[in-house]
Amino acid sequence: MKITHLVWLRNDLRCQDNPALHFAFLEASSLQEGIAVLVTPTPKQWAKHNESDAKTGLRAGLINTLSSTLAQLGIPLHCLDTETFETLPELIAQFCTSNNIKHFWFNRDLPIHEQQRDQAVCETLKSLDISCHVQATDLIVPRDVLSQQGTPFKVFTPFFNRWITLLAEQDITPFPAPEKQADALTVKPLDLPWAKPYRDDLWPADQDIAKQKLWQFCHHKERHYKESRDYPIEPATSTLSPYLALGALGPRQCLEAIFYTCNQEERRWQDSIWLKELAWRDFYRQLMAHFPALCMNRPFKPETDALIWRHNNAEFQAWCEGKTGFPIVDAAMRQLNQTGWMHNRLRMIVASFFTKLMFADWRKGEAYFMSKLIDGEFAANNGGWQWSASTGCDAAPYFRVFNPTRQSETYDKNGDFIRRFVPELSKLDAKSIHDPKPEQRKLCKYPAPIIDYKPARLAAIAAFDELKGR
DNA sequence: TGGTTTTTGAT
DNA sequence: TCAAAAACC
């Protein structure tokens, strides 16, 4: 069997529900031909994009697992190492020519640099008479979700309503994995020198385990998600984001699990709050595709570029290291630093603290998150930071400033989450742990607050007020 | 997906 | 007097 079709995988490292892989296989087998898979690590490019060691580590593991899975199906996985996107067209072209590849497949990527990369690759290949087949992007609703005026939505709720309508109309069956095309291949682990260690005890690099985690979540926790998701001590959220970010799990596989579970439990899938979170993922990705300025360091609301952010390096360092003297903020940042992941409620708390109380440039916070997050993904991360900073589309109103202590009392009532990540405070009682007295701080060797909350809040609001008057 | 201050309305 | 609602940032 001649291998003439090549499927290029990037952030869609899975066999199941993978449009490019599925359609390439169908097409190839109808011609009695075979497919191969290509991955092209670009560590230098990832570094430019601030990709974290954790995400890189998980990616390496997933590539290896995928390689074994594909080998069972007789599908070879090739890995072409390079440094940046610039060298890819030439490298891929060479590979295709010397391996007699005639058809090239991939799933559309939305960030601007990635789009430019893909376009350059396609142009080079087309000049060599290799056909390029660009498949649906990795969203639940891959079509443009547009308002009646044909414009992209700038507010989430109307987007969501339209999104739900389109979703109800579309076929939601995930694409099956390719079938066995040849005898199983023997593979040895790939040499991936850029791989970094990460918390593989929390996120095993295995697509099947990701899928198991998905179904367990839907079976046991999805129905309680609405009430319990805001409490970081509860194991209530899916923690599937690292897998979604690298495409070890596809969003439509999540949808399938939601449909099944809601059906079983006689609930309406439209009411699933977890589904709504997945809609946010689609929303921010589509937004990024419609507004390329977002990929170029620009705020969604241009007028907010006139804000003069404070830049206090000592405060920035304290925030990064989890030494702000606000227990809930510090617990959250230490969770991020230690595990590569942070609970969503805490992401809002630390981002509000950073952008409003420290009044630091949201782009610096965004970059730090990317450099640590195992699930770091441009659109959602940028969207979240701009939401917090009130510079974004459908963002928090500028006067919405989280009071870290109130948030802590509400969402970590007993202080157990703080105790887990700020052990020096573990002896304090549930009342004082949210804002220890000066004597207690001294005793616990815990820093004094780096910010005076009340005036900081007023200053942030005043800065935005001034913007209006200009 | 907030927080604080002011007003209201039931005692 | 106080808690809930509303108004405001």
Short mmCIF file of C-alpha atoms (C1' of nucleotides) in Angstrom, two decimals:
data_model
loop_
_atom_site.label_atom_id
_atom_site.label_comp_id
_atom_site.label_asym_id
_atom_site.label_seq_id
_atom_site.Cartn_x
_atom_site.Cartn_y
_atom_site.Cartn_z
CA MET A 1 0.00 0.00 0.00
CA LYS A 2 1.33 3.37 -1.05
CA ILE A 3 1.23 6.16 1.49
CA THR A 4 0.22 9.31 -0.38
CA HIS A 5 -1.73 11.26 2.25
CA LEU A 6 -0.07 13.11 5.07
CA VAL A 7 -1.99 14.47 8.07
CA TRP A 8 -0.28 17.31 9.88
CA LEU A 9 -1.21 17.42 13.57
CA ARG A 10 -0.50 20.39 15.80
CA ASN A 11 -2.81 21.07 18.72
CA ASP A 12 -5.11 18.17 17.87
CA LEU A 13 -3.06 15.23 19.11
CA ARG A 14 -5.68 12.51 18.97
CA CYS A 15 -7.06 9.73 16.81
CA GLN A 16 -10.73 10.06 17.61
CA ASP A 17 -12.96 12.88 16.44
CA ASN A 18 -10.17 14.36 14.41
CA PRO A 19 -11.63 15.75 11.15
CA ALA A 20 -8.37 15.87 9.19
CA LEU A 21 -7.38 12.37 10.23
CA HIS A 22 -10.85 11.00 9.58
CA PHE A 23 -11.35 12.50 6.14
CA ALA A 24 -7.78 11.80 5.03
CA PHE A 25 -8.27 8.18 5.94
CA LEU A 26 -11.60 7.96 4.09
CA GLU A 27 -10.16 9.57 1.00
CA ALA A 28 -6.98 7.49 1.04
CA SER A 29 -8.71 4.19 1.58
CA SER A 30 -11.18 4.90 -1.22
CA LEU A 31 -8.10 5.14 -3.46
CA GLN A 32 -6.54 2.02 -1.91
CA GLU A 33 -3.82 4.23 -0.53
CA GLY A 34 -2.54 4.95 2.96
CA ILE A 35 -2.02 7.85 5.35
CA ALA A 36 0.83 8.94 7.56
CA VAL A 37 0.88 11.51 10.35
CA LEU A 38 3.31 14.37 10.72
CA VAL A 39 4.20 16.42 13.78
CA THR A 40 6.61 19.35 13.63
CA PRO A 41 7.87 20.53 17.02
CA THR A 42 8.95 24.17 16.95
CA PRO A 43 10.40 24.72 20.43
CA LYS A 44 11.84 28.13 19.67
CA GLN A 45 8.47 29.31 18.40
CA TRP A 46 6.75 27.98 21.51
CA ALA A 47 9.24 29.84 23.64
CA LYS A 48 8.35 33.03 21.77
CA HIS A 49 4.71 32.32 22.57
CA ASN A 50 5.61 31.81 26.21
CA GLU A 51 4.53 28.20 26.26
CA SER A 52 5.09 26.62 29.65
CA ASP A 53 7.38 23.71 30.44
CA ALA A 54 4.33 21.87 31.74
CA LYS A 55 2.45 22.18 28.46
CA THR A 56 5.55 21.23 26.48
CA GLY A 57 6.04 18.19 28.69
CA LEU A 58 2.48 17.03 28.27
CA ARG A 59 2.72 17.63 24.54
CA ALA A 60 5.80 15.41 24.27
CA GLY A 61 4.08 12.61 26.14
CA LEU A 62 0.95 12.89 24.03
CA ILE A 63 2.95 12.72 20.80
CA ASN A 64 4.55 9.49 21.98
CA THR A 65 1.27 7.94 23.06
CA LEU A 66 -0.31 8.95 19.78
CA SER A 67 2.60 7.43 17.91
CA SER A 68 1.98 4.06 19.63
CA THR A 69 -1.76 4.22 19.03
CA LEU A 70 -1.28 5.00 15.35
CA ALA A 71 1.33 2.27 15.03
CA GLN A 72 -1.29 -0.26 16.09
CA LEU A 73 -3.32 0.87 13.09
CA GLY A 74 -0.35 0.64 10.78
CA ILE A 75 -0.15 4.42 10.50
CA PRO A 76 3.40 5.81 10.83
CA LEU A 77 3.99 9.04 12.73
CA HIS A 78 6.87 11.19 11.54
CA CYS A 79 8.44 13.90 13.62
CA LEU A 80 10.33 16.71 11.93
CA ASP A 81 12.16 18.86 14.44
CA THR A 82 12.76 22.48 13.64
CA GLU A 83 12.91 25.75 15.53
CA THR A 84 10.35 28.25 14.31
CA PHE A 85 7.44 28.50 11.90
CA GLU A 86 9.58 30.15 9.20
CA THR A 87 11.46 26.99 8.33
CA LEU A 88 8.36 24.79 8.11
CA PRO A 89 7.26 25.26 4.48
CA GLU A 90 10.65 24.15 3.14
CA LEU A 91 10.97 21.30 5.63
CA ILE A 92 7.51 19.92 4.97
CA ALA A 93 7.90 20.33 1.22
CA GLN A 94 11.12 18.34 1.31
CA PHE A 95 9.50 15.62 3.34
CA CYS A 96 6.52 15.39 0.99
CA THR A 97 8.68 15.27 -2.12
CA SER A 98 11.04 12.62 -0.86
CA ASN A 99 8.16 10.49 0.47
CA ASN A 100 5.90 10.85 -2.54
CA ILE A 101 3.11 12.59 -0.64
CA LYS A 102 0.36 13.93 -2.91
CA HIS A 103 -2.24 15.12 -0.42
CA PHE A 104 -1.75 17.17 2.70
CA TRP A 105 -4.35 17.49 5.45
CA PHE A 106 -4.74 19.50 8.61
CA ASN A 107 -7.35 21.09 10.85
CA ARG A 108 -7.57 24.87 10.68
CA ASP A 109 -5.82 26.82 13.42
CA LEU A 110 -7.10 30.29 14.34
CA PRO A 111 -4.34 32.44 15.88
CA ILE A 112 -2.81 34.80 13.33
CA HIS A 113 0.75 33.48 13.36
CA GLU A 114 -0.54 29.95 12.97
CA GLN A 115 -2.77 31.01 10.08
CA GLN A 116 0.17 32.68 8.37
CA ARG A 117 2.26 29.56 8.96
CA ASP A 118 -0.40 27.33 7.43
CA GLN A 119 -0.88 29.62 4.47
CA ALA A 120 2.85 29.64 3.76
CA VAL A 121 2.99 25.85 3.96
CA CYS A 122 0.00 25.49 1.63
CA GLU A 123 1.47 27.87 -0.93
CA THR A 124 4.74 25.99 -1.03
CA LEU A 125 3.02 22.63 -1.33
CA LYS A 126 0.63 23.79 -4.01
CA SER A 127 3.55 24.96 -6.12
CA LEU A 128 4.76 21.36 -5.93
CA ASP A 129 1.38 20.08 -7.02
CA ILE A 130 0.51 18.67 -3.61
CA SER A 131 -3.12 19.29 -2.70
CA CYS A 132 -3.96 20.86 0.66
CA HIS A 133 -7.14 19.92 2.49
CA VAL A 134 -7.99 22.24 5.35
CA GLN A 135 -10.56 20.79 7.72
CA ALA A 136 -12.78 22.29 10.40
CA THR A 137 -11.17 24.08 13.30
CA ASP A 138 -11.34 22.40 16.69
CA LEU A 139 -14.50 24.01 18.03
CA ILE A 140 -17.86 22.62 19.03
CA VAL A 141 -19.47 24.90 16.46
CA PRO A 142 -16.76 25.35 13.83
CA ARG A 143 -18.93 27.56 11.62
CA ASP A 144 -18.85 31.31 12.14
CA VAL A 145 -21.44 32.23 14.74
CA LEU A 146 -22.81 35.55 13.50
CA SER A 147 -25.55 37.98 14.46
CA GLN A 148 -28.49 38.75 12.18
CA GLN A 149 -26.42 41.59 10.74
CA GLY A 150 -23.76 39.08 9.79
CA THR A 151 -21.29 40.50 12.27
CA PRO A 152 -19.43 38.59 14.99
CA PHE A 153 -20.98 38.80 18.45
CA LYS A 154 -19.26 41.05 20.92
CA VAL A 155 -21.32 39.95 23.88
CA PHE A 156 -21.28 36.43 25.14
CA THR A 157 -24.96 35.86 25.93
CA PRO A 158 -26.38 36.55 22.47
CA PHE A 159 -23.44 34.59 21.04
CA PHE A 160 -24.39 31.72 23.28
CA ASN A 161 -28.03 31.76 22.23
CA ARG A 162 -27.12 31.66 18.57
CA TRP A 163 -24.44 29.05 19.25
CA ILE A 164 -26.98 26.78 20.96
CA THR A 165 -29.33 27.12 17.99
CA LEU A 166 -26.61 26.20 15.51
CA LEU A 167 -25.51 23.36 17.74
CA ALA A 168 -29.00 21.90 17.84
CA GLU A 169 -29.02 21.89 14.04
CA GLN A 170 -25.67 20.23 13.49
CA ASP A 171 -24.69 16.57 13.48
CA ILE A 172 -22.81 16.06 16.69
CA THR A 173 -21.54 12.52 16.22
CA PRO A 174 -17.76 12.56 16.70
CA PHE A 175 -15.70 11.23 13.80
CA PRO A 176 -14.40 7.73 14.37
CA ALA A 177 -10.68 6.99 14.52
CA PRO A 178 -9.13 5.66 11.33
CA GLU A 179 -9.29 1.92 10.88
CA LYS A 180 -6.34 -0.41 10.69
CA GLN A 181 -4.67 0.26 7.34
CA ALA A 182 -1.75 -2.17 7.65
CA ASP A 183 -0.02 -4.50 10.09
CA ALA A 184 0.97 -2.95 13.36
CA LEU A 185 4.27 -1.10 13.24
CA THR A 186 6.89 -1.40 15.91
CA VAL A 187 7.77 1.94 17.43
CA LYS A 188 10.27 3.09 19.95
CA PRO A 189 9.76 6.28 21.92
CA LEU A 190 10.58 9.35 19.86
CA ASP A 191 13.56 11.43 20.76
CA LEU A 192 12.04 14.73 21.86
CA PRO A 193 14.95 16.70 23.32
CA TRP A 194 12.72 19.70 24.05
CA ALA A 195 10.46 17.71 26.38
CA LYS A 196 10.26 19.02 29.96
CA PRO A 197 9.20 17.28 33.14
CA TYR A 198 5.71 18.17 34.38
CA ARG A 199 3.07 16.88 36.80
CA ASP A 200 2.23 13.72 34.90
CA ASP A 201 0.75 12.32 38.09
CA LEU A 202 -2.06 14.85 37.65
CA TRP A 203 -2.29 14.74 33.84
CA PRO A 204 -1.05 11.45 32.41
CA ALA A 205 0.01 11.86 28.79
CA ASP A 206 -2.57 9.47 27.42
CA GLN A 207 -5.56 10.23 25.21
CA ASP A 208 -7.47 7.22 26.53
CA ILE A 209 -7.05 8.35 30.11
CA ALA A 210 -8.25 11.81 29.09
CA LYS A 211 -11.36 10.25 27.66
CA GLN A 212 -11.92 8.19 30.79
CA LYS A 213 -11.58 11.32 32.88
CA LEU A 214 -14.16 13.02 30.68
CA TRP A 215 -16.73 10.29 31.12
CA GLN A 216 -16.09 10.00 34.83
CA PHE A 217 -16.55 13.72 35.19
CA CYS A 218 -19.81 13.67 33.27
CA HIS A 219 -21.05 10.64 35.10
CA HIS A 220 -20.28 11.80 38.65
CA LYS A 221 -19.81 15.55 38.69
CA GLU A 222 -21.36 17.32 35.75
CA ARG A 223 -24.78 17.58 37.37
CA HIS A 224 -23.27 19.25 40.46
CA TYR A 225 -21.02 21.53 38.46
CA LYS A 226 -23.24 24.60 38.74
CA GLU A 227 -23.28 24.62 42.54
CA SER A 228 -19.76 23.40 43.29
CA ARG A 229 -17.53 24.77 40.54
CA ASP A 230 -16.69 28.00 42.39
CA TYR A 231 -15.10 26.35 45.41
CA PRO A 232 -11.44 25.65 44.72
CA ILE A 233 -11.13 23.07 47.50
CA GLU A 234 -13.80 20.91 45.84
CA PRO A 235 -12.70 18.50 43.11
CA ALA A 236 -15.70 19.76 41.18
CA THR A 237 -14.28 21.00 37.91
CA SER A 238 -13.30 18.76 35.01
CA THR A 239 -9.55 19.57 34.99
CA LEU A 240 -9.65 18.54 31.35
CA SER A 241 -8.35 21.87 30.03
CA PRO A 242 -4.76 20.62 29.50
CA TYR A 243 -6.10 17.89 27.25
CA LEU A 244 -8.39 20.28 25.40
CA ALA A 245 -5.57 22.77 24.88
CA LEU A 246 -3.43 20.17 23.11
CA GLY A 247 -6.33 18.39 21.49
CA ALA A 248 -5.80 15.10 23.30
CA LEU A 249 -9.51 15.45 23.75
CA GLY A 250 -11.79 17.11 21.23
CA PRO A 251 -14.53 19.52 22.27
CA ARG A 252 -17.12 17.50 20.40
CA GLN A 253 -16.15 14.43 22.41
CA CYS A 254 -17.02 16.48 25.48
CA LEU A 255 -20.31 17.40 23.86
CA GLU A 256 -21.09 13.76 23.21
CA ALA A 257 -20.53 12.96 26.87
CA ILE A 258 -22.76 15.86 27.95
CA PHE A 259 -25.56 14.75 25.62
CA TYR A 260 -25.35 11.20 26.84
CA THR A 261 -25.29 12.14 30.52
CA CYS A 262 -28.12 14.65 30.27
CA ASN A 263 -30.19 12.11 28.41
CA GLN A 264 -29.59 9.49 31.08
CA GLU A 265 -30.44 11.90 33.86
CA GLU A 266 -33.38 13.41 32.01
CA ARG A 267 -31.92 16.91 32.01
CA ARG A 268 -31.83 19.38 29.14
CA TRP A 269 -28.35 19.51 27.62
CA GLN A 270 -28.99 23.17 26.79
CA ASP A 271 -28.94 23.95 30.52
CA SER A 272 -25.57 22.36 31.21
CA ILE A 273 -23.31 24.97 32.78
CA TRP A 274 -20.26 22.98 31.80
CA LEU A 275 -21.39 23.20 28.20
CA LYS A 276 -21.53 26.95 28.69
CA GLU A 277 -17.86 26.91 29.68
CA LEU A 278 -17.09 25.11 26.44
CA ALA A 279 -19.08 27.80 24.65
CA TRP A 280 -16.76 30.40 26.19
CA ARG A 281 -13.90 28.48 24.62
CA ASP A 282 -15.56 28.73 21.20
CA PHE A 283 -16.46 32.38 21.84
CA TYR A 284 -12.94 33.52 22.61
CA ARG A 285 -11.45 31.55 19.74
CA GLN A 286 -13.87 32.97 17.22
CA LEU A 287 -13.35 36.44 18.64
CA MET A 288 -9.61 36.10 18.13
CA ALA A 289 -10.16 34.98 14.55
CA HIS A 290 -12.40 37.99 13.84
CA PHE A 291 -10.20 40.52 15.60
CA PRO A 292 -6.55 39.83 14.76
CA ALA A 293 -5.51 42.87 16.80
CA LEU A 294 -6.04 40.64 19.83
CA CYS A 295 -3.09 38.55 18.68
CA MET A 296 -0.97 41.68 18.39
CA ASN A 297 -0.89 42.77 21.97
CA ARG A 298 -3.82 45.15 21.57
CA PRO A 299 -6.79 45.50 23.89
CA PHE A 300 -10.26 44.89 22.50
CA LYS A 301 -11.26 48.38 23.62
CA PRO A 302 -8.61 50.61 22.01
CA GLU A 303 -9.28 53.53 24.35
CA THR A 304 -7.98 51.47 27.27
CA ASP A 305 -4.52 51.59 25.71
CA ALA A 306 -4.30 55.10 27.13
CA LEU A 307 -4.34 53.79 30.69
CA ILE A 308 -1.06 54.24 32.47
CA TRP A 309 -0.44 50.99 34.26
CA ARG A 310 1.76 51.02 37.30
CA HIS A 311 4.93 49.00 36.98
CA ASN A 312 6.25 48.00 40.35
CA ASN A 313 8.67 45.15 40.02
CA ALA A 314 8.65 44.19 43.68
CA GLU A 315 4.87 43.83 43.58
CA PHE A 316 5.07 41.86 40.35
CA GLN A 317 7.59 39.46 41.87
CA ALA A 318 5.50 39.06 45.00
CA TRP A 319 2.45 38.25 42.91
CA CYS A 320 4.33 35.72 40.78
CA GLU A 321 5.76 33.96 43.80
CA GLY A 322 2.61 33.99 45.89
CA LYS A 323 3.90 36.41 48.52
CA THR A 324 1.39 39.25 48.28
CA GLY A 325 0.20 38.87 51.84
CA PHE A 326 -3.33 38.10 50.61
CA PRO A 327 -3.72 34.42 51.53
CA ILE A 328 -6.17 33.46 48.81
CA VAL A 329 -4.08 35.17 46.12
CA ASP A 330 -0.92 33.52 47.37
CA ALA A 331 -2.52 30.09 47.60
CA ALA A 332 -3.74 30.46 44.02
CA MET A 333 -0.38 31.56 42.63
CA ARG A 334 1.38 28.74 44.42
CA GLN A 335 -1.11 26.27 43.00
CA LEU A 336 -0.20 27.59 39.55
CA ASN A 337 3.53 27.46 40.18
CA GLN A 338 3.44 23.98 41.68
CA THR A 339 0.99 22.23 39.38
CA GLY A 340 0.74 24.29 36.18
CA TRP A 341 -2.98 24.71 36.75
CA MET A 342 -5.23 27.08 38.70
CA HIS A 343 -8.90 26.84 39.57
CA ASN A 344 -11.03 29.19 37.46
CA ARG A 345 -12.47 31.18 40.37
CA LEU A 346 -8.91 31.80 41.54
CA ARG A 347 -7.82 32.90 38.07
CA MET A 348 -10.43 35.65 38.30
CA ILE A 349 -9.34 36.62 41.80
CA VAL A 350 -5.62 36.87 41.03
CA ALA A 351 -6.24 38.60 37.70
CA SER A 352 -8.51 41.18 39.32
CA PHE A 353 -5.89 41.68 42.02
CA PHE A 354 -3.19 42.14 39.40
CA THR A 355 -5.03 44.44 37.00
CA LYS A 356 -7.15 46.48 39.40
CA LEU A 357 -5.41 46.56 42.76
CA MET A 358 -1.80 46.41 41.59
CA PHE A 359 -2.96 48.24 38.48
CA ALA A 360 -0.31 46.32 36.55
CA ASP A 361 -0.47 45.87 32.78
CA TRP A 362 -2.73 42.90 32.03
CA ARG A 363 -0.32 41.80 29.30
CA LYS A 364 2.32 41.03 31.91
CA GLY A 365 -0.11 38.89 33.85
CA GLU A 366 -1.26 37.21 30.68
CA ALA A 367 2.34 36.37 29.78
CA TYR A 368 3.11 35.01 33.23
CA PHE A 369 0.06 32.78 33.09
CA MET A 370 1.11 31.44 29.69
CA SER A 371 4.59 30.72 30.99
CA LYS A 372 3.19 28.55 33.79
CA LEU A 373 -0.12 27.12 32.64
CA ILE A 374 -0.26 23.56 31.41
CA ASP A 375 -3.54 24.45 29.70
CA GLY A 376 -2.28 27.81 28.39
CA GLU A 377 -4.07 28.65 25.20
CA PHE A 378 -3.92 32.08 23.64
CA ALA A 379 -7.57 32.89 23.01
CA ALA A 380 -8.99 31.86 26.37
CA ASN A 381 -6.07 33.27 28.33
CA ASN A 382 -6.14 36.59 26.52
CA GLY A 383 -9.93 36.72 26.75
CA GLY A 384 -9.85 36.03 30.46
CA TRP A 385 -7.20 38.64 31.19
CA GLN A 386 -8.94 41.29 29.14
CA TRP A 387 -12.18 40.41 30.88
CA SER A 388 -10.54 40.98 34.25
CA ALA A 389 -8.76 44.14 33.17
CA SER A 390 -12.01 45.56 31.71
CA THR A 391 -10.19 46.15 28.42
CA GLY A 392 -11.95 43.30 26.67
CA CYS A 393 -15.02 42.45 24.74
CA ASP A 394 -17.97 41.87 27.07
CA ALA A 395 -15.52 42.46 29.89
CA ALA A 396 -16.17 43.05 33.56
CA PRO A 397 -17.28 46.68 34.01
CA TYR A 398 -14.29 48.73 35.08
CA PHE A 399 -15.73 49.38 38.53
CA ARG A 400 -15.99 45.68 39.26
CA VAL A 401 -13.07 45.09 41.58
CA PHE A 402 -12.82 41.82 43.49
CA ASN A 403 -12.19 42.19 47.19
CA PRO A 404 -9.75 39.30 47.72
CA THR A 405 -10.70 38.89 51.36
CA ARG A 406 -14.44 38.79 50.61
CA GLN A 407 -13.85 36.31 47.81
CA SER A 408 -11.79 34.18 50.14
CA GLU A 409 -14.49 34.19 52.80
CA THR A 410 -17.13 33.29 50.24
CA TYR A 411 -15.37 30.62 48.22
CA ASP A 412 -12.91 29.17 50.73
CA LYS A 413 -15.03 29.57 53.85
CA ASN A 414 -13.06 27.21 56.08
CA GLY A 415 -9.72 28.27 54.63
CA ASP A 416 -8.87 24.71 53.65
CA PHE A 417 -7.65 25.67 50.20
CA ILE A 418 -5.38 28.32 51.72
CA ARG A 419 -4.06 25.75 54.19
CA ARG A 420 -3.17 23.39 51.36
CA PHE A 421 -0.99 25.85 49.46
CA VAL A 422 0.07 28.31 52.16
CA PRO A 423 1.12 25.85 54.86
CA GLU A 424 2.61 28.56 57.06
CA LEU A 425 -0.96 29.69 57.77
CA SER A 426 -2.36 26.21 58.34
CA LYS A 427 -2.71 26.66 62.11
CA LEU A 428 -4.94 29.73 61.83
CA ASP A 429 -8.66 29.43 62.43
CA ALA A 430 -11.25 29.76 59.69
CA LYS A 431 -12.07 33.33 60.67
CA SER A 432 -8.64 34.93 60.70
CA ILE A 433 -6.98 32.93 57.93
CA HIS A 434 -8.46 35.13 55.19
CA ASP A 435 -6.76 38.24 56.56
CA PRO A 436 -4.46 37.43 59.49
CA LYS A 437 -3.75 40.05 62.12
CA PRO A 438 -0.26 41.60 62.08
CA GLU A 439 0.79 39.53 65.13
CA GLN A 440 -0.40 36.34 63.46
CA ARG A 441 1.48 37.17 60.28
CA LYS A 442 4.65 37.72 62.25
CA LEU A 443 4.22 34.44 64.11
CA CYS A 444 3.57 32.52 60.89
CA LYS A 445 6.37 34.30 59.01
CA TYR A 446 3.80 35.43 56.50
CA PRO A 447 4.21 38.78 54.69
CA ALA A 448 2.13 41.89 55.31
CA PRO A 449 -0.26 42.83 52.48
CA ILE A 450 1.59 44.54 49.63
CA ILE A 451 -1.54 46.51 48.74
CA ASP A 452 -3.83 48.73 50.77
CA TYR A 453 -7.15 47.52 49.40
CA LYS A 454 -9.50 50.51 49.75
CA PRO A 455 -7.36 53.24 48.18
CA ALA A 456 -6.09 50.84 45.50
CA ARG A 457 -9.65 50.03 44.48
CA LEU A 458 -10.60 53.72 44.32
CA ALA A 459 -7.47 54.59 42.35
CA ALA A 460 -8.24 51.95 39.73
CA ILE A 461 -11.80 53.15 39.32
CA ALA A 462 -10.59 56.74 39.13
CA ALA A 463 -8.11 55.87 36.39
CA PHE A 464 -10.88 54.39 34.29
CA ASP A 465 -13.15 57.34 35.09
CA GLU A 466 -10.53 59.70 33.78
CA LEU A 467 -10.40 57.70 30.57
CA LYS A 468 -14.07 58.45 30.02
CA GLY A 469 -13.54 62.20 30.43
CA ARG A 470 -10.85 62.40 27.78
"C1'" DT B 1 -18.58 35.59 37.01
"C1'" DG B 2 -18.55 42.72 42.41
"C1'" DG B 3 -18.35 45.76 46.21
"C1'" DT B 4 -19.80 49.70 48.86
"C1'" DT B 5 -22.91 53.08 50.10
"C1'" DT B 6 -27.44 54.80 50.30
"C1'" DT B 7 -32.26 54.22 50.48
"C1'" DT B 8 -36.23 51.81 51.67
"C1'" DG B 9 -39.50 49.58 54.29
"C1'" DA B 10 -40.82 46.47 57.81
"C1'" DT B 11 -40.47 46.33 62.64
"C1'" DT C 1 -32.91 49.30 64.28
"C1'" DC C 2 -31.74 46.43 60.68
"C1'" DA C 3 -31.78 43.67 56.60
"C1'" DA C 4 -32.90 43.83 51.87
"C1'" DA C 5 -32.97 46.36 47.70
"C1'" DA C 6 -31.33 49.86 44.87
"C1'" DA C 7 -28.07 53.06 43.27
"C1'" DC C 8 -23.70 54.05 42.29
"C1'" DC C 9 -18.91 53.34 41.17
#
